[in-house]
Amino acid sequence: MSPTFSVCIVVRDRPVLLVKAVESVLTNRFTDFEIMIVDDGSQIPVTDVLAEADVLFDSRIRVIRQPPTGIAPARNAGLRAAAGRYITVLDSDDELGPDALLHLDRLINSTGTRWVYADYEELYPSGSRKRIRLPEYPSAHGMLMGVLTRPRLPFKHSGTTIERKLLEEIGHYDESLHIFEDIELMLRALRAGVHPGTWRTRSSSSAATTATSPVTGWTAWGSGSR
């Protein structure tokens, strides 16, 4: 039977952060998930990293290792292999809160939404946290205008959950793009009339937390790290 969630992580050469990301998923109280990891050409194979951290024993972890292809093809490789009814995107330097999947499951079942983006927390080296509250929009068109005009994106792709059938309907990530593939996917969905739902989280149930550092987001991909 297919799991409810496939938590998809694409990584290249972030062993310590990857282990933290994987452990954050494994500690979720909701257990009907798989973790689909695409190792996009890491110098040290992800399987070796996870084995050393003693987390590879969990049968819900699946790893695809491939030569370096770039972020969009690597994301698509994970999507093609994923078995879950919903895809939860998690960047390799982010972590899920312990109740994230439980609350996502409840939200999906109660609202029928097919695409969810969520508030998140930024974690600083000092140990302090900053909650990022994302805007809500009454329509797909309203959010489309927000994405196109706001100085800061009104969504975070990491932590986003999308019905796998919906991704098949609108198409996967555009492999011609080396960066901003997540923004292009969102724009394509909004133009097709998809209206993402918003999940308001508490600190104990964040969809994703992210460690702030000088190298984040697309810059990390551009420099060869995931």
Coordinates of N, CA and C in Angstrom, one line a residue:
M1 N 0.8 -1.2 0.0 CA 0.0 0.0 0.0 C 0.9 1.3 0.0
S2 N 0.5 2.2 -0.8 CA 1.3 3.5 -0.9 C 1.3 4.3 0.4
P3 N 2.4 4.9 0.8 CA 2.3 5.7 2.0 C 1.6 7.0 1.7
T4 N 1.2 7.7 2.7 CA 0.5 9.0 2.5 C 1.5 10.0 2.0
F5 N 2.6 10.1 2.6 CA 3.6 11.1 2.2 C 4.9 10.5 1.7
S6 N 5.4 11.1 0.6 CA 6.8 10.9 0.2 C 7.6 12.2 0.5
V7 N 8.4 12.2 1.5 CA 9.3 13.4 1.8 C 10.5 13.3 0.9
C8 N 10.6 14.2 0.0 CA 11.6 14.2 -1.1 C 12.7 15.2 -0.8
I9 N 13.9 14.6 -0.7 CA 15.1 15.4 -0.4 C 16.1 15.2 -1.5
V10 N 16.6 16.3 -2.1 CA 17.7 16.3 -3.0 C 18.9 16.8 -2.4
V11 N 20.0 16.2 -2.5 CA 21.2 16.6 -1.8 C 22.5 16.4 -2.6
R12 N 23.4 17.2 -2.4 CA 24.8 17.0 -2.9 C 25.8 17.6 -1.8
D13 N 26.5 16.8 -1.2 CA 27.6 17.2 -0.3 C 27.2 18.0 0.9
R14 N 26.2 17.6 1.6 CA 25.8 18.2 2.8 C 25.5 17.2 3.9
P15 N 26.5 16.4 4.2 CA 26.3 15.2 5.0 C 25.7 15.5 6.4
V16 N 26.2 16.5 7.1 CA 25.8 16.7 8.5 C 24.3 17.3 8.5
L17 N 24.1 18.2 7.6 CA 22.7 18.8 7.5 C 21.7 17.7 7.0
L18 N 22.1 16.9 6.1 CA 21.2 15.8 5.6 C 20.8 14.9 6.7
V19 N 21.7 14.5 7.5 CA 21.4 13.6 8.7 C 20.4 14.3 9.6
K20 N 20.5 15.6 9.9 CA 19.6 16.3 10.7 C 18.2 16.3 10.0
A21 N 18.2 16.5 8.7 CA 16.9 16.6 8.0 C 16.2 15.2 8.1
V22 N 16.9 14.2 7.8 CA 16.4 12.8 7.8 C 15.9 12.5 9.2
E23 N 16.7 12.8 10.2 CA 16.3 12.5 11.6 C 15.0 13.2 12.0
S24 N 14.9 14.5 11.5 CA 13.7 15.3 11.8 C 12.4 14.6 11.2
V25 N 12.5 14.0 10.1 CA 11.4 13.3 9.5 C 11.1 12.0 10.3
L26 N 12.1 11.2 10.6 CA 11.9 10.0 11.3 C 11.3 10.1 12.7
T27 N 11.5 11.3 13.3 CA 10.9 11.5 14.7 C 9.5 12.0 14.6
N28 N 8.9 12.1 13.4 CA 7.5 12.6 13.3 C 6.6 11.5 13.9
R29 N 5.5 12.0 14.6 CA 4.6 11.1 15.3 C 3.7 10.4 14.2
F30 N 3.5 11.1 13.1 CA 2.8 10.4 12.0 C 3.8 9.6 11.2
T31 N 3.5 8.3 11.1 CA 4.5 7.4 10.6 C 4.3 6.8 9.2
D32 N 3.1 7.2 8.5 CA 2.8 6.7 7.2 C 3.5 7.5 6.2
F33 N 4.8 7.3 6.0 CA 5.6 8.1 5.1 C 6.8 7.3 4.6
E34 N 7.4 7.8 3.5 CA 8.7 7.3 3.1 C 9.6 8.5 2.9
I35 N 10.9 8.3 2.9 CA 11.8 9.4 2.7 C 12.5 9.1 1.4
M36 N 12.3 9.9 0.4 CA 13.0 9.6 -0.9 C 14.1 10.6 -1.1
I37 N 15.3 10.1 -1.0 CA 16.5 10.9 -1.1 C 17.2 10.7 -2.5
V38 N 17.4 11.8 -3.2 CA 18.2 11.8 -4.4 C 19.6 12.3 -4.2
D39 N 20.5 11.4 -4.3 CA 22.0 11.8 -4.1 C 22.5 12.2 -5.5
D40 N 22.6 13.5 -5.7 CA 22.9 14.1 -7.0 C 24.4 14.3 -7.1
G41 N 25.2 13.2 -7.0 CA 26.6 13.2 -7.2 C 27.4 13.6 -6.0
S42 N 27.0 13.3 -4.8 CA 27.8 13.7 -3.6 C 29.1 12.9 -3.6
Q43 N 30.2 13.6 -3.2 CA 31.5 13.0 -3.1 C 31.5 11.8 -2.2
I44 N 30.8 11.9 -1.1 CA 30.6 10.7 -0.2 C 29.2 10.3 -0.4
P45 N 29.0 9.0 -0.8 CA 27.6 8.5 -1.1 C 26.7 8.7 0.1
V46 N 25.5 9.1 -0.1 CA 24.5 9.3 0.9 C 24.3 8.1 1.7
T47 N 24.3 6.9 1.1 CA 24.1 5.7 1.8 C 25.2 5.5 2.9
D48 N 26.4 5.9 2.6 CA 27.5 5.8 3.6 C 27.3 6.8 4.7
V49 N 26.8 8.0 4.4 CA 26.6 9.0 5.4 C 25.5 8.5 6.3
L50 N 24.4 8.0 5.8 CA 23.3 7.6 6.6 C 23.6 6.4 7.4
A51 N 24.4 5.5 6.9 CA 24.8 4.3 7.6 C 25.7 4.6 8.8
E52 N 26.6 5.6 8.6 CA 27.5 6.0 9.7 C 26.7 6.7 10.8
A53 N 25.6 7.4 10.4 CA 24.8 8.0 11.4 C 23.7 7.1 12.0
D54 N 23.7 5.8 11.6 CA 22.9 4.8 12.1 C 21.4 5.1 11.9
V55 N 21.1 5.6 10.7 CA 19.6 5.8 10.4 C 19.2 5.1 9.1
L56 N 20.2 4.4 8.4 CA 19.8 3.8 7.2 C 19.0 2.5 7.4
F57 N 18.9 2.0 8.7 CA 18.2 0.8 9.0 C 16.7 0.9 8.7
D58 N 16.2 2.2 8.7 CA 14.8 2.3 8.6 C 14.3 2.1 7.1
S59 N 13.4 1.1 7.0 CA 13.0 0.7 5.6 C 12.3 1.7 4.9
R60 N 11.8 2.8 5.5 CA 11.1 3.9 4.9 C 12.0 4.8 4.1
I61 N 13.4 4.6 4.3 CA 14.3 5.5 3.6 C 14.7 4.8 2.3
R62 N 14.6 5.5 1.2 CA 15.0 5.1 -0.1 C 15.9 6.1 -0.7
V63 N 17.0 5.6 -1.4 CA 18.0 6.5 -1.9 C 18.3 6.2 -3.4
I64 N 18.3 7.2 -4.2 CA 18.7 7.1 -5.6 C 20.0 7.9 -5.7
R65 N 21.0 7.2 -6.2 CA 22.3 7.9 -6.4 C 22.5 8.0 -7.9
Q66 N 22.9 9.2 -8.4 CA 23.1 9.5 -9.8 C 24.2 10.5 -10.0
P67 N 24.8 10.5 -11.2 CA 25.8 11.6 -11.5 C 25.1 13.0 -11.3
P68 N 25.9 14.0 -11.1 CA 25.4 15.3 -11.0 C 24.5 15.7 -12.2
T69 N 23.3 16.1 -11.9 CA 22.4 16.5 -13.1 C 21.9 17.9 -12.9
G70 N 21.8 18.4 -11.7 CA 21.2 19.7 -11.4 C 19.9 19.6 -10.7
I71 N 19.4 20.7 -10.1 CA 18.3 20.6 -9.2 C 17.0 20.1 -9.8
A72 N 16.6 20.6 -10.9 CA 15.4 20.2 -11.5 C 15.3 18.8 -11.9
P73 N 16.3 18.3 -12.7 CA 16.3 16.8 -13.0 C 16.4 15.9 -11.7
A74 N 17.1 16.4 -10.7 CA 17.2 15.6 -9.5 C 15.9 15.6 -8.8
R75 N 15.2 16.7 -8.7 CA 13.9 16.7 -8.1 C 12.9 15.8 -8.9
N76 N 13.0 15.8 -10.2 CA 12.1 15.0 -11.0 C 12.4 13.5 -10.8
A77 N 13.7 13.2 -10.6 CA 14.0 11.8 -10.4 C 13.4 11.3 -9.1
G78 N 13.3 12.1 -8.1 CA 12.7 11.8 -6.8 C 11.2 11.6 -7.0
L79 N 10.6 12.5 -7.8 CA 9.1 12.5 -8.0 C 8.7 11.2 -8.8
R80 N 9.5 10.8 -9.8 CA 9.2 9.6 -10.5 C 9.3 8.4 -9.7
A81 N 10.2 8.3 -8.7 CA 10.4 7.2 -7.9 C 9.4 7.2 -6.6
A82 N 8.9 8.3 -6.3 CA 8.1 8.4 -5.1 C 6.8 7.6 -5.2
A83 N 6.4 7.0 -4.1 CA 5.2 6.2 -4.0 C 4.1 6.8 -3.3
G84 N 4.3 7.9 -2.5 CA 3.3 8.5 -1.7 C 2.2 9.2 -2.5
R85 N 1.1 9.4 -1.8 CA 0.0 10.1 -2.5 C 0.2 11.6 -2.5
Y86 N 1.1 12.0 -1.5 CA 1.4 13.5 -1.5 C 2.9 13.6 -1.4
I87 N 3.5 14.6 -2.0 CA 4.9 14.9 -2.1 C 5.2 16.0 -1.1
T88 N 6.0 15.8 -0.1 CA 6.4 16.9 0.8 C 7.9 17.2 0.4
V89 N 8.1 18.4 0.0 CA 9.5 18.8 -0.4 C 10.2 19.3 0.8
L90 N 11.4 18.8 1.0 CA 12.3 19.2 2.1 C 13.7 19.4 1.6
D91 N 14.2 20.6 1.7 CA 15.6 20.9 1.4 C 16.5 20.2 2.4
S92 N 17.7 19.9 1.9 CA 18.6 19.1 2.8 C 19.1 19.9 3.9
D93 N 19.0 21.2 4.0 CA 19.4 22.0 5.1 C 18.2 22.4 6.0
D94 N 17.0 21.8 5.8 CA 15.9 22.1 6.5 C 15.4 20.9 7.4
E95 N 14.6 21.2 8.3 CA 14.1 20.1 9.2 C 12.5 20.2 9.4
L96 N 11.9 19.1 9.5 CA 10.4 19.1 9.8 C 10.2 19.1 11.3
G97 N 9.2 19.8 11.8 CA 8.8 19.7 13.2 C 8.3 18.4 13.5
P98 N 8.2 17.9 14.7 CA 7.9 16.5 15.1 C 6.4 16.2 14.8
D99 N 5.5 17.2 14.7 CA 4.1 17.0 14.4 C 3.7 17.5 13.0
A100 N 4.7 17.8 12.2 CA 4.4 18.4 10.9 C 3.5 17.5 10.0
L101 N 3.9 16.2 9.8 CA 3.1 15.4 9.0 C 1.8 15.0 9.5
L102 N 1.7 15.0 10.8 CA 0.4 14.7 11.5 C -0.6 15.9 11.2
H103 N -0.1 17.1 11.3 CA -1.0 18.3 11.1 C -1.3 18.4 9.6
L104 N -0.3 18.1 8.7 CA -0.6 18.1 7.3 C -1.7 17.1 6.9
D105 N -1.6 15.9 7.5 CA -2.6 14.9 7.2 C -4.0 15.4 7.6
R106 N -4.1 16.0 8.8 CA -5.4 16.4 9.3 C -5.9 17.6 8.4
L107 N -5.0 18.5 8.0 CA -5.4 19.6 7.1 C -5.9 19.1 5.8
I108 N -5.2 18.2 5.2 CA -5.6 17.7 3.9 C -6.9 17.0 3.9
N109 N -7.1 16.2 5.0 CA -8.4 15.4 5.1 C -9.6 16.3 5.4
S110 N -9.3 17.4 6.1 CA -10.4 18.2 6.5 C -10.8 19.3 5.4
T111 N -9.9 19.6 4.6 CA -10.1 20.6 3.6 C -10.1 20.1 2.1
G112 N -9.5 19.0 1.9 CA -9.4 18.5 0.5 C -8.4 19.2 -0.3
T113 N -7.6 20.1 0.3 CA -6.6 20.9 -0.5 C -5.6 19.9 -1.2
R114 N -5.1 20.3 -2.3 CA -4.2 19.5 -3.1 C -2.8 20.0 -3.0
W115 N -2.6 21.3 -2.5 CA -1.3 21.9 -2.4 C -1.3 22.8 -1.2
V116 N -0.3 22.6 -0.4 CA -0.2 23.3 0.9 C 1.2 23.9 1.1
Y117 N 1.3 25.2 1.4 CA 2.5 25.8 1.8 C 2.4 26.3 3.2
A118 N 3.4 26.4 3.9 CA 3.3 26.6 5.4 C 4.3 27.7 5.9
D119 N 3.9 28.3 7.0 CA 4.8 29.1 7.8 C 6.0 28.3 8.2
Y120 N 7.1 29.0 8.5 CA 8.3 28.3 8.9 C 9.1 29.1 9.9
E121 N 10.2 28.5 10.4 CA 11.1 29.2 11.4 C 12.5 29.3 10.8
E122 N 13.2 30.4 11.0 CA 14.6 30.5 10.7 C 15.3 30.3 12.0
L123 N 16.4 29.4 12.0 CA 17.2 29.2 13.1 C 18.5 29.9 12.9
Y124 N 19.0 30.6 13.9 CA 20.2 31.3 13.9 C 21.3 30.7 14.7
P125 N 22.6 30.9 14.3 CA 23.7 30.2 15.1 C 23.6 30.5 16.6
S126 N 23.1 31.7 17.0 CA 23.0 32.0 18.4 C 22.0 31.2 19.1
G127 N 21.2 30.4 18.4 CA 20.1 29.6 19.0 C 18.7 30.3 18.9
S128 N 18.7 31.5 18.5 CA 17.4 32.2 18.4 C 16.6 31.8 17.2
R129 N 15.3 32.0 17.3 CA 14.4 31.6 16.2 C 13.6 32.8 15.7
K130 N 13.3 32.8 14.5 CA 12.4 33.8 13.9 C 11.3 33.1 13.1
R131 N 10.0 33.3 13.4 CA 8.9 32.8 12.7 C 8.6 33.6 11.5
I132 N 8.5 33.0 10.4 CA 8.2 33.6 9.1 C 6.7 33.3 8.8
R133 N 5.9 34.3 8.9 CA 4.4 34.1 8.6 C 4.2 34.5 7.2
L134 N 3.7 33.6 6.4 CA 3.5 33.8 5.0 C 2.1 34.3 4.7
P135 N 1.9 35.1 3.7 CA 0.6 35.7 3.4 C -0.4 34.6 2.8
E136 N -1.7 34.8 3.0 CA -2.7 34.0 2.4 C -3.4 34.8 1.3
Y137 N -3.9 34.1 0.3 CA -4.6 34.7 -0.8 C -5.9 34.1 -1.1
P138 N -6.9 34.9 -1.4 CA -8.3 34.4 -1.6 C -8.4 33.6 -2.9
S139 N -7.5 33.7 -3.8 CA -7.6 33.0 -5.1 C -6.2 32.7 -5.7
A140 N -6.2 31.9 -6.7 CA -5.0 31.6 -7.5 C -4.5 32.8 -8.1
H141 N -5.4 33.6 -8.7 CA -4.9 34.8 -9.4 C -4.3 35.8 -8.4
G142 N -4.9 35.9 -7.2 CA -4.3 36.8 -6.2 C -2.9 36.4 -5.8
M143 N -2.7 35.1 -5.7 CA -1.4 34.6 -5.3 C -0.4 34.8 -6.4
L144 N -0.9 34.6 -7.7 CA 0.0 34.8 -8.8 C 0.5 36.2 -8.8
M145 N -0.4 37.2 -8.6 CA 0.1 38.6 -8.5 C 1.1 38.8 -7.4
G146 N 0.8 38.1 -6.3 CA 1.8 38.2 -5.1 C 3.1 37.7 -5.5
V147 N 3.2 36.6 -6.1 CA 4.5 36.0 -6.5 C 5.2 36.9 -7.5
L148 N 4.5 37.5 -8.4 CA 5.1 38.3 -9.4 C 5.5 39.7 -8.9
T149 N 4.9 40.2 -7.9 CA 5.1 41.6 -7.5 C 5.8 41.8 -6.1
R150 N 5.7 40.8 -5.2 CA 6.2 41.0 -3.9 C 7.7 41.0 -3.9
P151 N 8.4 41.8 -3.1 CA 9.9 41.8 -3.1 C 10.4 40.5 -2.5
R152 N 9.6 39.8 -1.6 CA 10.0 38.5 -1.0 C 8.9 37.5 -1.4
L153 N 9.3 36.3 -1.8 CA 8.4 35.3 -2.3 C 7.4 35.1 -1.2
P154 N 6.1 34.9 -1.5 CA 5.1 34.7 -0.5 C 4.9 33.2 -0.2
F155 N 5.9 32.4 -0.5 CA 5.8 31.0 -0.2 C 7.2 30.4 0.0
K156 N 7.4 29.3 0.7 CA 8.7 28.6 0.8 C 8.5 27.2 0.2
H157 N 9.3 26.9 -0.8 CA 9.0 25.6 -1.5 C 9.4 24.4 -0.5
S158 N 10.4 24.5 0.3 CA 10.7 23.5 1.2 C 9.6 23.5 2.3
G159 N 9.1 22.3 2.5 CA 7.9 22.2 3.5 C 6.6 22.2 2.7
T160 N 6.6 22.5 1.4 CA 5.4 22.5 0.6 C 5.0 21.0 0.4
T161 N 3.7 20.8 0.4 CA 3.1 19.4 0.2 C 2.2 19.5 -1.0
I162 N 2.3 18.6 -2.0 CA 1.5 18.7 -3.2 C 1.0 17.3 -3.5
E163 N -0.2 17.1 -3.9 CA -0.7 15.8 -4.3 C 0.0 15.4 -5.5
R164 N 0.5 14.1 -5.5 CA 1.3 13.6 -6.6 C 0.5 13.6 -7.9
K165 N -0.8 13.3 -7.9 CA -1.6 13.3 -9.1 C -1.6 14.7 -9.7
L166 N -1.7 15.7 -8.8 CA -1.7 17.1 -9.3 C -0.4 17.5 -10.0
L167 N 0.7 17.0 -9.5 CA 2.0 17.3 -10.2 C 2.1 16.6 -11.5
E168 N 1.5 15.4 -11.6 CA 1.4 14.7 -12.9 C 0.6 15.5 -13.9
E169 N -0.5 16.1 -13.4 CA -1.4 16.9 -14.3 C -0.7 18.2 -14.8
I170 N 0.0 18.9 -13.9 CA 0.5 20.2 -14.4 C 1.9 20.0 -14.9
G171 N 2.5 18.8 -14.7 CA 3.9 18.6 -15.2 C 4.9 18.8 -14.1
H172 N 6.0 18.2 -14.2 CA 7.0 18.2 -13.2 C 7.9 19.5 -13.3
Y173 N 9.1 19.5 -12.7 CA 9.9 20.7 -12.7 C 10.5 20.8 -14.1
D174 N 10.7 22.1 -14.5 CA 11.3 22.4 -15.8 C 12.8 22.2 -15.8
E175 N 13.2 21.1 -16.5 CA 14.6 20.7 -16.4 C 15.5 21.6 -17.3
S176 N 15.0 22.6 -18.0 CA 15.8 23.5 -18.7 C 16.3 24.6 -17.8
L177 N 15.8 24.7 -16.6 CA 16.1 25.8 -15.6 C 17.2 25.2 -14.7
H178 N 18.2 26.1 -14.4 CA 19.2 25.7 -13.5 C 18.9 26.3 -12.1
I179 N 18.1 27.3 -12.0 CA 17.7 27.9 -10.8 C 16.2 28.3 -10.9
F180 N 15.6 28.6 -9.8 CA 14.2 29.1 -9.8 C 13.2 28.1 -10.3
E181 N 13.6 26.8 -10.4 CA 12.6 25.8 -10.9 C 11.4 25.7 -10.0
D182 N 11.6 26.0 -8.7 CA 10.4 25.9 -7.8 C 9.4 27.1 -8.0
I183 N 10.0 28.2 -8.3 CA 9.1 29.4 -8.6 C 8.4 29.1 -9.9
E184 N 9.0 28.6 -10.9 CA 8.4 28.4 -12.2 C 7.3 27.4 -12.0
L185 N 7.5 26.3 -11.2 CA 6.4 25.3 -11.0 C 5.2 26.0 -10.3
M186 N 5.5 26.8 -9.3 CA 4.4 27.5 -8.6 C 3.6 28.4 -9.6
L187 N 4.3 29.2 -10.4 CA 3.7 30.1 -11.4 C 2.8 29.3 -12.4
R188 N 3.3 28.1 -12.8 CA 2.6 27.3 -13.8 C 1.3 26.8 -13.1
A189 N 1.4 26.4 -11.9 CA 0.2 25.9 -11.1 C -0.8 27.0 -11.0
L190 N -0.4 28.2 -10.6 CA -1.3 29.3 -10.3 C -2.0 29.7 -11.6
R191 N -1.2 29.7 -12.7 CA -1.8 30.0 -14.0 C -2.9 29.0 -14.5
A192 N -2.7 27.8 -14.0 CA -3.6 26.7 -14.3 C -4.8 26.7 -13.4
G193 N -4.9 27.7 -12.4 CA -6.0 27.8 -11.5 C -5.9 27.1 -10.2
V194 N -4.7 26.5 -9.9 CA -4.5 25.8 -8.7 C -4.4 26.8 -7.6
H195 N -5.1 26.7 -6.5 CA -5.1 27.6 -5.4 C -4.5 27.0 -4.2
P196 N -3.2 27.2 -3.9 CA -2.6 26.5 -2.7 C -3.2 27.0 -1.4
G197 N -3.3 26.0 -0.5 CA -3.8 26.3 0.9 C -2.6 26.7 1.7
T198 N -2.9 27.4 2.8 CA -1.9 27.8 3.8 C -2.1 27.1 5.1
W199 N -1.0 26.7 5.7 CA -1.0 26.0 7.0 C -0.3 26.9 8.0
R200 N -1.1 27.4 8.9 CA -0.6 28.2 10.0 C 0.0 27.2 11.1
T201 N 1.2 27.4 11.4 CA 1.9 26.4 12.3 C 2.2 27.0 13.7
R202 N 2.4 26.2 14.6 CA 3.0 26.6 15.9 C 4.5 26.1 15.9
S203 N 5.2 26.6 16.8 CA 6.7 26.3 16.8 C 7.0 24.8 16.9
S204 N 6.1 24.0 17.6 CA 6.3 22.6 17.8 C 5.9 21.8 16.6
S205 N 5.3 22.4 15.6 CA 4.8 21.7 14.4 C 5.1 22.3 13.1
S206 N 6.2 23.0 13.1 CA 6.6 23.7 11.8 C 6.8 22.7 10.7
A207 N 6.3 23.2 9.5 CA 6.5 22.3 8.3 C 8.0 22.3 8.0
A208 N 8.7 23.3 8.2 CA 10.1 23.3 8.0 C 10.8 24.4 8.8
T209 N 12.0 24.1 9.2 CA 12.9 25.1 9.8 C 14.1 25.1 9.0
T210 N 14.7 26.3 8.9 CA 15.9 26.4 8.1 C 17.0 27.2 8.8
A211 N 18.2 26.7 8.8 CA 19.3 27.3 9.4 C 19.8 28.4 8.5
T212 N 19.9 29.6 9.0 CA 20.4 30.7 8.2 C 21.9 30.7 8.1
S213 N 22.4 30.9 6.9 CA 23.9 30.9 6.7 C 24.2 31.8 5.5
P214 N 25.5 32.1 5.2 CA 25.8 32.9 4.1 C 25.4 32.2 2.7
V215 N 25.2 30.9 2.7 CA 24.9 30.2 1.5 C 23.6 29.4 1.7
T216 N 22.6 29.9 1.0 CA 21.3 29.3 1.1 C 20.6 29.3 -0.2
G217 N 19.5 28.5 -0.3 CA 18.6 28.6 -1.5 C 19.4 28.3 -2.8
W218 N 19.0 29.0 -3.8 CA 19.6 28.7 -5.1 C 21.1 29.0 -5.2
T219 N 21.6 29.9 -4.3 CA 23.1 30.1 -4.3 C 23.8 28.8 -4.0
A220 N 23.3 28.0 -3.0 CA 23.9 26.8 -2.7 C 24.0 25.8 -3.9
W221 N 22.9 25.8 -4.6 CA 22.9 25.0 -5.8 C 23.9 25.5 -6.9
G222 N 23.9 26.8 -7.0 CA 24.9 27.3 -8.0 C 26.3 27.0 -7.7
S223 N 26.6 26.9 -6.4 CA 28.0 26.6 -6.0 C 28.3 25.2 -5.9
G224 N 27.3 24.3 -6.2 CA 27.6 22.9 -6.2 C 27.2 22.1 -5.0
S225 N 26.5 22.8 -4.1 CA 26.0 22.1 -2.8 C 24.5 22.1 -2.8
R226 N 24.0 21.0 -2.3 CA 22.5 20.9 -2.1 C 22.2 20.8 -0.6

